[in-house]
Coordinates of C-alpha atoms in Angstrom, one line a residue:
Chain D
M1 CA -27.9 3.5 5.5
P2 CA -29.6 6.1 3.3
E3 CA -29.0 5.5 -0.4
P4 CA -28.2 9.1 -1.6
Y5 CA -24.6 9.0 -0.6
I6 CA -24.0 5.7 -2.4
T7 CA -22.4 6.8 -5.6
M8 CA -21.0 4.2 -7.9
E9 CA -18.7 6.9 -9.3
I10 CA -15.1 6.3 -8.7
T11 CA -14.3 9.8 -9.6
N12 CA -15.3 13.1 -8.0
H13 CA -14.2 12.3 -4.5
I14 CA -12.3 14.8 -2.3
F15 CA -9.6 12.1 -1.7
S16 CA -8.8 8.6 -2.7
L17 CA -5.9 6.2 -1.9
E18 CA -4.7 3.1 -3.6
F19 CA -4.0 -0.1 -1.6
T20 CA -3.0 -3.7 -2.3
V21 CA -4.5 -6.6 -0.3
R22 CA -1.8 -8.1 2.0
D23 CA -2.2 -11.9 2.5
Y24 CA -2.2 -11.6 6.3
E25 CA -5.4 -9.6 6.0
C26 CA -7.2 -12.5 4.4
D27 CA -8.9 -15.2 6.6
I28 CA -9.7 -18.9 6.2
Q29 CA -12.4 -18.1 3.7
G30 CA -9.7 -16.7 1.4
V31 CA -11.1 -13.2 1.5
V32 CA -10.2 -10.1 3.5
N33 CA -11.5 -10.3 7.0
N34 CA -14.4 -7.9 7.6
A35 CA -12.7 -5.9 10.3
N36 CA -9.8 -5.1 8.0
Y37 CA -12.0 -2.9 5.8
Q38 CA -12.4 -0.6 8.8
H39 CA -8.6 -0.4 8.9
Y40 CA -8.5 0.5 5.2
L41 CA -11.2 3.2 5.7
E42 CA -9.3 4.6 8.7
H43 CA -6.0 4.8 7.0
A44 CA -7.5 6.6 4.0
R45 CA -9.2 9.1 6.4
H46 CA -5.9 9.8 8.2
E47 CA -4.0 10.2 4.9
Y48 CA -6.7 12.6 3.7
L49 CA -6.4 14.6 6.9
I50 CA -2.6 14.7 6.4
T51 CA -3.0 16.2 3.0
K52 CA -5.0 19.0 4.8
G53 CA -2.1 19.5 7.3
I54 CA -3.9 17.6 10.1
S55 CA -2.0 14.9 11.8
F56 CA -4.2 12.6 13.8
V57 CA -1.3 11.8 16.2
K58 CA -0.3 15.5 16.7
L59 CA -4.0 16.4 17.3
H60 CA -4.0 13.7 20.0
D61 CA -0.9 15.2 21.6
D62 CA -2.7 18.5 21.7
G63 CA -5.6 16.9 23.6
I64 CA -7.9 16.9 20.5
D65 CA -9.3 13.6 19.3
L66 CA -11.6 12.8 16.4
I67 CA -13.6 10.1 17.9
V68 CA -15.6 7.6 15.8
S69 CA -19.2 7.4 17.2
K70 CA -20.7 5.2 14.6
V71 CA -19.7 3.0 11.7
E72 CA -22.0 1.6 9.1
I73 CA -20.5 -0.7 6.4
D74 CA -22.2 -2.4 3.6
Y75 CA -20.2 -5.3 2.3
K76 CA -20.9 -5.6 -1.5
Y77 CA -18.1 -7.8 -2.8
P78 CA -15.1 -9.4 -1.2
L79 CA -11.5 -8.6 -1.8
R80 CA -9.0 -11.4 -2.3
S81 CA -5.2 -12.0 -2.2
M82 CA -3.4 -9.7 -4.6
D83 CA -6.4 -7.5 -5.4
R84 CA -5.7 -3.8 -5.7
F85 CA -8.3 -1.3 -4.7
I86 CA -8.9 2.3 -3.9
V87 CA -10.6 3.8 -0.9
T88 CA -12.4 7.1 -1.4
V89 CA -13.2 9.8 1.2
D90 CA -16.0 12.4 1.2
I91 CA -17.0 14.4 4.2
Q92 CA -20.2 16.1 5.3
R93 CA -21.3 18.0 8.5
E94 CA -24.0 16.3 10.5
G95 CA -25.6 18.8 12.9
N96 CA -23.4 21.0 15.1
V97 CA -20.9 18.5 16.5
R98 CA -20.7 15.6 14.1
L99 CA -18.8 15.0 10.9
A100 CA -19.6 12.1 8.6
F101 CA -17.0 10.4 6.3
I102 CA -18.6 8.8 3.3
Q103 CA -16.2 6.2 2.0
N104 CA -16.3 3.6 -0.8
I105 CA -13.9 0.9 -1.7
Y106 CA -13.5 -0.1 -5.4
R107 CA -11.5 -3.0 -6.7
I108 CA -9.2 -1.9 -9.5
P109 CA -9.0 -2.0 -12.5
D110 CA -12.6 -3.1 -12.9
N111 CA -14.1 -0.5 -10.4
K112 CA -16.2 -3.2 -8.8
L113 CA -17.9 -1.7 -5.7
V114 CA -16.5 -3.6 -2.7
V115 CA -17.7 -1.6 0.3
H116 CA -19.8 1.4 1.1
G117 CA -19.1 2.9 4.5
K118 CA -20.3 5.8 6.6
V119 CA -18.2 6.7 9.5
T120 CA -19.6 9.3 11.9
G121 CA -17.2 11.2 14.3
V122 CA -17.2 13.8 16.9
V123 CA -14.4 16.1 17.9
T124 CA -13.4 16.0 21.5
K125 CA -11.0 18.2 23.5
R126 CA -9.6 16.6 26.6
G127 CA -12.4 14.0 26.4
K128 CA -15.3 16.5 25.9
P129 CA -17.2 16.9 22.6
V130 CA -16.6 20.3 21.0
T131 CA -17.8 21.9 17.8
P132 CA -15.5 20.8 15.1
G133 CA -14.8 24.4 14.1
T134 CA -11.1 24.4 13.8
L135 CA -11.1 21.1 12.1
I136 CA -13.8 22.2 9.7
E137 CA -11.8 25.3 8.9
L138 CA -8.7 23.4 8.2
L139 CA -10.6 21.0 6.0
G140 CA -12.0 24.0 4.1
L141 CA -15.6 22.8 4.5
Chain F
M1 CA -29.6 2.1 13.7
P2 CA -33.2 1.5 15.0
E3 CA -33.4 1.7 18.8
P4 CA -35.6 -1.3 19.6
Y5 CA -32.8 -3.8 19.6
I6 CA -30.7 -1.7 21.9
T7 CA -31.2 -3.3 25.3
M8 CA -29.1 -2.1 28.1
E9 CA -29.6 -5.3 29.9
I10 CA -26.5 -7.4 30.4
T11 CA -28.6 -10.5 31.2
N12 CA -31.1 -12.4 29.0
H13 CA -28.9 -12.9 26.0
I14 CA -28.6 -16.2 24.2
F15 CA -24.9 -16.1 24.5
S16 CA -22.2 -14.0 26.1
L17 CA -18.4 -14.3 26.3
E18 CA -15.9 -12.6 28.5
F19 CA -12.7 -11.0 27.2
T20 CA -9.8 -9.0 28.5
V21 CA -8.3 -6.1 26.4
R22 CA -4.9 -7.0 25.1
D23 CA -2.4 -4.1 24.9
Y24 CA -1.7 -4.6 21.2
E25 CA -5.4 -4.0 20.5
C26 CA -5.0 -0.4 21.8
D27 CA -3.8 2.4 19.6
I28 CA -2.0 5.7 20.1
Q29 CA -5.0 7.2 21.7
G30 CA -4.7 4.7 24.5
V31 CA -8.0 3.0 23.7
V32 CA -9.0 -0.1 21.7
N33 CA -8.8 0.6 18.0
N34 CA -12.3 0.7 16.4
A35 CA -11.7 -2.2 14.1
N36 CA -10.9 -4.5 17.0
Y37 CA -14.4 -4.3 18.4
Q38 CA -15.5 -6.0 15.1
H39 CA -13.0 -8.7 15.9
Y40 CA -14.5 -9.1 19.4
L41 CA -18.0 -9.3 17.9
E42 CA -16.9 -11.9 15.4
H43 CA -15.2 -14.1 17.9
A44 CA -18.2 -14.1 20.2
R45 CA -20.5 -15.0 17.2
H46 CA -18.2 -17.9 16.2
E47 CA -18.0 -19.2 19.8
Y48 CA -21.8 -19.0 20.0
L49 CA -22.1 -21.1 16.8
I50 CA -19.7 -23.6 18.2
T51 CA -21.9 -24.1 21.3
K52 CA -24.6 -25.0 18.8
G53 CA -22.4 -27.5 17.1
I54 CA -21.6 -25.2 14.1
S55 CA -18.0 -24.7 13.2
F56 CA -17.5 -21.7 11.0
V57 CA -14.4 -23.4 9.5
K58 CA -16.0 -26.8 8.9
L59 CA -19.0 -25.0 7.3
H60 CA -16.5 -23.3 4.9
D61 CA -14.9 -26.7 4.1
D62 CA -18.4 -27.9 3.1
G63 CA -18.9 -24.9 0.8
I64 CA -21.2 -23.1 3.1
D65 CA -20.3 -19.6 4.3
L66 CA -22.1 -17.2 6.6
I67 CA -21.3 -13.9 4.8
V68 CA -21.5 -10.6 6.6
S69 CA -23.4 -8.2 4.4
K70 CA -23.7 -5.2 6.7
V71 CA -22.2 -4.0 10.0
E72 CA -23.6 -1.2 12.1
I73 CA -21.6 -0.3 15.2
D74 CA -22.4 2.5 17.8
Y75 CA -19.4 3.3 19.8
K76 CA -20.6 4.4 23.3
Y77 CA -17.6 4.3 25.5
P78 CA -14.0 3.2 24.9
L79 CA -12.2 0.2 26.3
R80 CA -8.7 0.7 27.7
S81 CA -5.7 -1.5 28.6
M82 CA -6.6 -4.1 31.2
D83 CA -10.3 -3.6 30.9
R84 CA -12.4 -6.8 31.1
F85 CA -15.7 -6.9 29.1
I86 CA -18.4 -9.2 27.9
V87 CA -19.7 -9.5 24.4
T88 CA -23.3 -10.6 24.0
V89 CA -25.0 -12.3 21.1
D90 CA -28.7 -12.3 20.1
I91 CA -30.0 -13.4 16.8
Q92 CA -33.1 -12.6 14.7
R93 CA -34.3 -13.6 11.2
E94 CA -34.5 -10.8 8.7
G95 CA -36.8 -11.7 5.7
N96 CA -36.1 -15.0 3.9
V97 CA -32.3 -15.0 3.5
R98 CA -30.9 -12.8 6.2
L99 CA -29.9 -13.3 9.8
A100 CA -29.1 -10.4 12.1
F101 CA -26.8 -10.7 15.1
I102 CA -27.5 -8.1 17.7
Q103 CA -24.5 -7.7 19.9
N104 CA -23.5 -5.5 22.8
I105 CA -20.2 -5.1 24.6
Y106 CA -20.3 -4.2 28.3
R107 CA -17.3 -3.3 30.5
I108 CA -17.1 -5.3 33.6
P109 CA -17.6 -5.1 36.5
D110 CA -19.6 -1.9 36.1
N111 CA -21.7 -3.0 33.1
K112 CA -20.9 0.2 31.3
L113 CA -22.2 -0.1 27.7
V114 CA -19.3 0.1 25.3
V115 CA -20.7 -0.9 21.9
H116 CA -24.0 -1.7 20.3
G117 CA -23.7 -3.6 17.1
K118 CA -25.9 -5.2 14.5
V119 CA -24.3 -7.6 12.1
T120 CA -26.4 -8.8 9.2
G121 CA -25.4 -11.9 7.3
V122 CA -26.5 -14.1 4.5
V123 CA -25.8 -17.8 4.1
T124 CA -24.2 -18.8 0.9
K125 CA -23.5 -22.2 -0.7
R126 CA -20.7 -22.3 -3.1
G127 CA -20.9 -18.5 -3.4
K128 CA -24.7 -18.3 -4.0
P129 CA -27.2 -17.0 -1.3
V130 CA -29.4 -19.8 0.0
T131 CA -32.2 -19.7 2.7
P132 CA -30.6 -20.2 6.0
G133 CA -32.8 -23.2 6.7
T134 CA -30.3 -25.7 8.0
L135 CA -28.5 -23.1 9.9
I136 CA -31.7 -21.8 11.5
E137 CA -32.6 -25.3 12.4
L138 CA -29.3 -26.0 14.0
L139 CA -29.7 -22.7 15.9
G140 CA -33.1 -23.8 17.1
L141 CA -34.7 -20.5 15.9
Chain K
M1 CA 18.4 -20.2 19.2
P2 CA 20.5 -22.0 21.8
E3 CA 18.8 -25.2 23.0
P4 CA 19.2 -25.0 26.9
Y5 CA 16.3 -22.8 27.4
I6 CA 14.0 -25.1 25.4
T7 CA 12.1 -26.9 28.0
M8 CA 9.4 -29.2 26.9
E9 CA 7.9 -29.1 30.3
I10 CA 4.5 -27.5 30.5
T11 CA 4.8 -27.1 34.3
N12 CA 7.3 -25.1 36.3
H13 CA 6.9 -21.8 34.7
I14 CA 6.7 -18.5 36.6
F15 CA 3.5 -17.7 34.7
S16 CA 1.2 -19.2 32.1
L17 CA -2.0 -18.0 30.5
E18 CA -4.7 -19.9 28.6
F19 CA -6.0 -18.7 25.2
T20 CA -8.4 -19.9 22.5
V21 CA -7.6 -19.3 18.8
R22 CA -9.9 -16.7 17.3
D23 CA -10.8 -17.3 13.7
Y24 CA -9.7 -13.9 12.5
E25 CA -6.2 -14.8 13.7
C26 CA -6.1 -17.6 11.1
D27 CA -5.0 -17.0 7.5
I28 CA -5.7 -18.5 4.1
Q29 CA -3.6 -21.6 5.0
G30 CA -6.1 -22.3 7.8
V31 CA -3.6 -21.8 10.5
V32 CA -2.8 -18.9 12.9
N33 CA -0.8 -16.3 11.0
N34 CA 2.9 -16.2 12.2
A35 CA 2.7 -12.6 13.5
N36 CA -0.1 -13.4 15.8
Y37 CA 2.0 -15.7 17.9
Q38 CA 4.0 -12.6 18.8
H39 CA 0.8 -11.0 19.9
Y40 CA 0.1 -14.1 22.1
L41 CA 3.6 -13.9 23.6
E42 CA 3.2 -10.2 24.3
H43 CA -0.2 -10.5 25.9
A44 CA 1.1 -13.2 28.2
R45 CA 4.1 -11.1 29.2
H46 CA 1.9 -8.1 30.0
E47 CA -0.5 -10.2 32.0
Y48 CA 2.5 -11.7 33.9
L49 CA 3.8 -8.1 34.7
I50 CA 0.3 -7.2 35.9
T51 CA 0.4 -10.1 38.4
K52 CA 3.6 -8.4 39.7
G53 CA 1.8 -5.1 40.1
I54 CA 3.5 -3.7 36.9
S55 CA 1.2 -2.1 34.3
F56 CA 2.8 -1.7 31.0
V57 CA 0.7 1.3 30.2
K58 CA 1.2 3.0 33.5
L59 CA 5.0 2.4 33.2
H60 CA 4.8 4.2 29.8
D61 CA 2.9 7.1 31.4
D62 CA 5.8 7.4 33.8
G63 CA 8.3 7.6 31.0
I64 CA 9.5 4.0 31.5
D65 CA 9.2 1.5 28.6
L66 CA 10.2 -2.1 28.3
I67 CA 11.5 -2.1 24.8
V68 CA 11.8 -5.4 22.8
S69 CA 15.2 -5.4 21.2
K70 CA 15.2 -8.9 19.7
V71 CA 12.7 -11.7 19.0
E72 CA 13.5 -15.3 18.1
I73 CA 10.6 -17.6 17.5
D74 CA 10.8 -21.3 16.5
Y75 CA 7.6 -22.4 14.9
K76 CA 7.1 -26.1 15.8
Y77 CA 3.5 -26.9 15.0
P78 CA 0.6 -24.7 13.8
L79 CA -2.5 -23.8 15.8
R80 CA -5.8 -24.0 14.0
S81 CA -9.4 -22.7 14.5
M82 CA -10.8 -23.6 17.9
D83 CA -7.5 -24.8 19.3
R84 CA -6.9 -23.9 22.9
F85 CA -3.4 -23.3 24.1
I86 CA -1.3 -21.9 26.9
V87 CA 1.5 -19.4 26.7
T88 CA 4.3 -19.7 29.4
V89 CA 6.6 -17.0 30.6
D90 CA 10.0 -17.4 32.2
I91 CA 12.5 -14.6 32.7
Q92 CA 16.3 -14.3 33.0
R93 CA 18.7 -11.4 33.2
E94 CA 21.1 -10.9 30.3
G95 CA 24.1 -8.8 31.3
N96 CA 23.4 -5.4 33.0
V97 CA 20.7 -3.9 30.9
R98 CA 18.8 -6.8 29.3
L99 CA 16.0 -9.1 30.3
A100 CA 15.1 -12.2 28.3
F101 CA 11.6 -13.6 28.4
I102 CA 11.6 -17.3 27.5
Q103 CA 8.2 -18.3 26.3
N104 CA 6.6 -21.5 25.0
I105 CA 3.2 -22.1 23.5
Y106 CA 1.6 -25.5 24.1
R107 CA -1.6 -26.7 22.5
I108 CA -4.0 -28.2 25.1
P109 CA -5.0 -30.7 26.1
D110 CA -2.3 -32.7 24.4
N111 CA 0.6 -30.4 25.4
K112 CA 1.9 -30.4 21.8
L113 CA 4.7 -27.8 21.6
V114 CA 3.7 -25.1 19.2
V115 CA 6.2 -22.3 19.6
H116 CA 9.5 -21.6 21.4
G117 CA 10.3 -18.0 21.8
K118 CA 12.9 -15.8 23.3
V119 CA 12.1 -12.1 23.6
T120 CA 14.9 -9.9 24.7
G121 CA 14.2 -6.4 26.1
V122 CA 15.8 -3.4 27.5
V123 CA 14.3 -0.9 30.0
T124 CA 14.4 2.7 28.9
K125 CA 13.6 5.9 30.8
R126 CA 12.5 8.8 28.6
G127 CA 14.0 6.9 25.6
K128 CA 17.5 6.1 27.2
P129 CA 18.4 2.5 28.3
V130 CA 18.7 2.2 32.1
T131 CA 19.6 -0.8 34.3
P132 CA 16.4 -2.7 34.9
G133 CA 16.9 -2.3 38.7
T134 CA 13.4 -1.3 39.8
L135 CA 11.8 -3.6 37.4
I136 CA 14.0 -6.5 38.5
E137 CA 13.1 -5.7 42.1
L138 CA 9.4 -5.6 41.5
L139 CA 9.7 -8.9 39.7
G140 CA 11.6 -10.4 42.7
L141 CA 14.4 -11.7 40.5
Chain O
M1 CA 21.9 -13.6 14.9
P2 CA 25.2 -13.9 12.9
E3 CA 26.4 -10.5 11.7
P4 CA 27.5 -11.3 8.1
Y5 CA 24.0 -11.0 6.7
I6 CA 23.5 -7.7 8.3
T7 CA 24.1 -5.2 5.5
M8 CA 23.5 -1.6 6.1
E9 CA 23.2 -1.0 2.4
I10 CA 19.8 0.0 1.2
T11 CA 20.8 -0.9 -2.3
N12 CA 21.7 -4.2 -3.9
H13 CA 18.7 -6.3 -2.8
I14 CA 16.9 -8.7 -5.0
F15 CA 13.6 -6.9 -4.0
S16 CA 12.4 -4.0 -2.0
L17 CA 9.0 -2.6 -1.4
E18 CA 7.9 0.8 0.0
F19 CA 5.3 1.1 2.8
T20 CA 3.8 3.9 4.9
V21 CA 3.0 3.3 8.6
R22 CA -0.7 3.1 9.2
D23 CA -1.9 4.6 12.5
Y24 CA -3.7 1.4 13.5
E25 CA -0.4 -0.4 13.4
C26 CA 0.9 1.8 16.3
D27 CA 0.3 1.0 19.9
I28 CA 0.0 3.0 23.1
Q29 CA 3.7 3.7 23.1
G30 CA 3.2 5.7 19.9
V31 CA 5.3 3.3 17.8
V32 CA 4.6 0.4 15.5
N33 CA 3.7 -2.7 17.5
N34 CA 6.4 -5.3 17.3
A35 CA 4.3 -8.0 15.7
N36 CA 3.4 -5.7 12.8
Y37 CA 7.0 -5.7 11.5
Q38 CA 6.4 -9.4 10.9
H39 CA 3.5 -8.5 8.8
Y40 CA 5.6 -6.0 6.8
L41 CA 8.3 -8.7 6.2
E42 CA 5.7 -11.2 5.1
H43 CA 4.0 -8.8 2.7
A44 CA 7.3 -7.9 1.1
R45 CA 8.2 -11.6 0.7
H46 CA 4.9 -12.4 -0.9
E47 CA 5.1 -9.5 -3.2
Y48 CA 8.6 -10.6 -4.2
L49 CA 7.4 -14.1 -5.0
I50 CA 4.6 -12.6 -7.1
T51 CA 7.2 -10.8 -9.2
K52 CA 8.7 -14.3 -9.8
G53 CA 5.3 -15.6 -10.9
I54 CA 4.7 -17.4 -7.6
S55 CA 1.4 -16.8 -5.9
F56 CA 1.4 -17.8 -2.2
V57 CA -2.3 -18.5 -2.3
K58 CA -2.2 -20.4 -5.6
L59 CA 0.7 -22.5 -4.3
H60 CA -1.5 -23.3 -1.2
D61 CA -4.4 -24.3 -3.5
D62 CA -2.0 -26.8 -5.2
G63 CA -1.1 -28.3 -1.8
I64 CA 2.3 -26.6 -1.6
D65 CA 3.1 -24.3 1.3
L66 CA 6.1 -22.3 2.2
I67 CA 6.1 -22.7 6.0
V68 CA 8.0 -20.4 8.3
S69 CA 10.0 -22.4 10.7
K70 CA 12.0 -19.7 12.4
V71 CA 11.9 -15.9 12.7
E72 CA 14.7 -13.8 14.2
I73 CA 14.1 -10.1 14.3
D74 CA 16.5 -7.4 15.7
Y75 CA 14.6 -4.2 16.5
K76 CA 17.0 -1.3 15.9
Y77 CA 14.8 1.7 15.8
P78 CA 11.1 2.2 16.0
L79 CA 8.8 3.4 13.3
R80 CA 6.1 6.0 14.1
S81 CA 2.9 7.4 12.6
M82 CA 3.4 8.8 9.1
D83 CA 6.9 7.2 8.7
R84 CA 7.6 5.8 5.2
F85 CA 10.0 2.9 5.0
I86 CA 11.2 0.2 2.6
V87 CA 11.4 -3.5 3.3
T88 CA 14.1 -5.4 1.5
V89 CA 14.2 -9.1 0.6
D90 CA 17.2 -11.3 0.0
I91 CA 17.2 -15.1 -0.1
Q92 CA 19.7 -17.9 0.5
R93 CA 19.5 -21.7 0.6
E94 CA 20.1 -23.3 4.0
G95 CA 20.9 -27.0 3.6
N96 CA 18.7 -29.2 1.5
V97 CA 15.3 -28.2 2.6
R98 CA 15.5 -24.7 3.9
L99 CA 15.3 -21.3 2.5
A100 CA 16.3 -18.2 4.5
F101 CA 14.9 -14.7 3.7
I102 CA 17.2 -12.0 4.9
Q103 CA 15.2 -8.8 5.3
N104 CA 15.9 -5.3 6.5
I105 CA 13.6 -2.4 7.1
Y106 CA 14.9 1.2 6.5
R107 CA 13.1 4.4 7.3
I108 CA 13.0 6.8 4.4
P109 CA 14.3 9.2 3.4
D110 CA 17.1 9.0 5.9
N111 CA 17.8 5.2 5.5
K112 CA 17.8 4.7 9.2
L113 CA 18.0 0.9 9.9
V114 CA 14.8 -0.1 11.7
V115 CA 14.8 -3.9 11.7
H116 CA 17.0 -6.8 10.6
G117 CA 15.2 -10.0 10.1
K118 CA 16.0 -13.5 9.1
V119 CA 13.0 -15.7 8.3
T120 CA 13.7 -19.4 7.7
G121 CA 11.2 -21.5 5.8
V122 CA 10.6 -25.0 4.5
V123 CA 8.6 -26.0 1.5
T124 CA 5.9 -28.6 2.3
K125 CA 3.7 -30.6 -0.1
R126 CA 0.4 -31.8 1.5
G127 CA 2.0 -31.1 4.9
K128 CA 5.3 -33.0 4.3
P129 CA 8.7 -31.2 3.9
V130 CA 10.1 -31.5 0.3
T131 CA 13.2 -30.1 -1.3
P132 CA 12.4 -26.6 -2.5
G133 CA 13.5 -27.6 -6.0
T134 CA 10.6 -26.2 -8.1
L135 CA 10.5 -23.1 -5.9
I136 CA 14.3 -22.6 -6.2
E137 CA 14.0 -23.0 -10.0
L138 CA 11.3 -20.5 -10.3
L139 CA 13.3 -18.1 -8.1
G140 CA 16.3 -18.5 -10.4
L141 CA 18.6 -19.3 -7.4

């Protein structure tokens, strides 16, 4: 994953959301299971879209889906039971048909970097990729 | 993700495991939720290790953990309710302290490529990275 | 939960399905997290319906849903990493609009009883409860 | 499930916690998958215990586990994407060795009753049931 997007700054993101680790998300090793970080990233993305007036579910009902085509996650430090953390969201266009969400997870209150993630998506209408025009417009990008 | 490891071949893997999609793994879009593919990949890796006499849980009890440091997943085609699929496992050393699991998911019976994944891990003993010597030996690599 | 339906017999069920515990289903206590047993029960029910030619997802697409109205689960013995087990399914009518699925989970190969469950459901068509006539017929009850 | 514990009141609980539905918790039917309500109930219980100075994970490290022996859940109304809800916790002794958590889920802001639950547990020390004395004391019951 290219380094430039890795910002250690917890500020200056277009969106961030606070979570608390739930014990059922932890596995035998006593840490959050790797797949659950994807859940955290997804939930933060969807909540961000909602602040922009975009409901993931309503889009789907209209035949429009934002499909994840690639996920890259660097695991830097594990979260444990009772940890609080924030998930950040930034977004950038990638070519004509792709959007990339750049997302970090920071433990709070010490701002320890937990996860860097890059989630690349394409917009599809009734299953076919389309330019993410409307979506981009709604996002004000 | 570099292309060389992407083999479209469903044969010639050191391990593969068959699964069936469970409806609770599907989301509102009617397809398997992205994070669940990571669960599939993990379960196939652990089952592979078991065939080599390595129990992930017993290792943990001995203070040894195989920690995932990076996950890269290309989503090629979605799985749906009732789909059957196989998850493959290949493994390669990366430098002195890393192992990379190269994993594909194919829908069956048509061998449609669903997911390419690369999961990089480090071996730790009581929380500190160690050379994956014993593990490598057990794996016969 | 009334005792009569609790049969310790591993045979004589209308359907049973074998599973293996996946490590991500276990929690910090080293045992399968309680909610996951509900997933196992659900998957066995859906696989049973499929053997009867009933796809849960296709039913939903036709406006028909089998809605769970009540779940009662007795946890008898925990499953752990690498355990194999079978989930059984039996079914009985409850009044005019309800079906009850009686389900047990047994560890294999020692047939240790892990979970007794009773899952009561109602059939709805476009959101309204209907008599489960067609479903009952398809199930041959 | 006996009716007395079913209180429609959203107030007057010893603890309550607010959640938002996460899209990955919803299934093909567009509603929260049944097993996830158990996750919500569990997380609220653990957060309640934390307010009493009891960490579920630390208890486990000391050999003490609060084991769920029975779960009864009445599903009254489904939660959907973007719904906010609160989970309540009440607690009562059941005989010498059991505790019962009485828990409701209410959608907000309309206070629609979503789920009634009763979760019965036993306290074990190194795997054997013990009287929940210390726990009861800590809880001030």
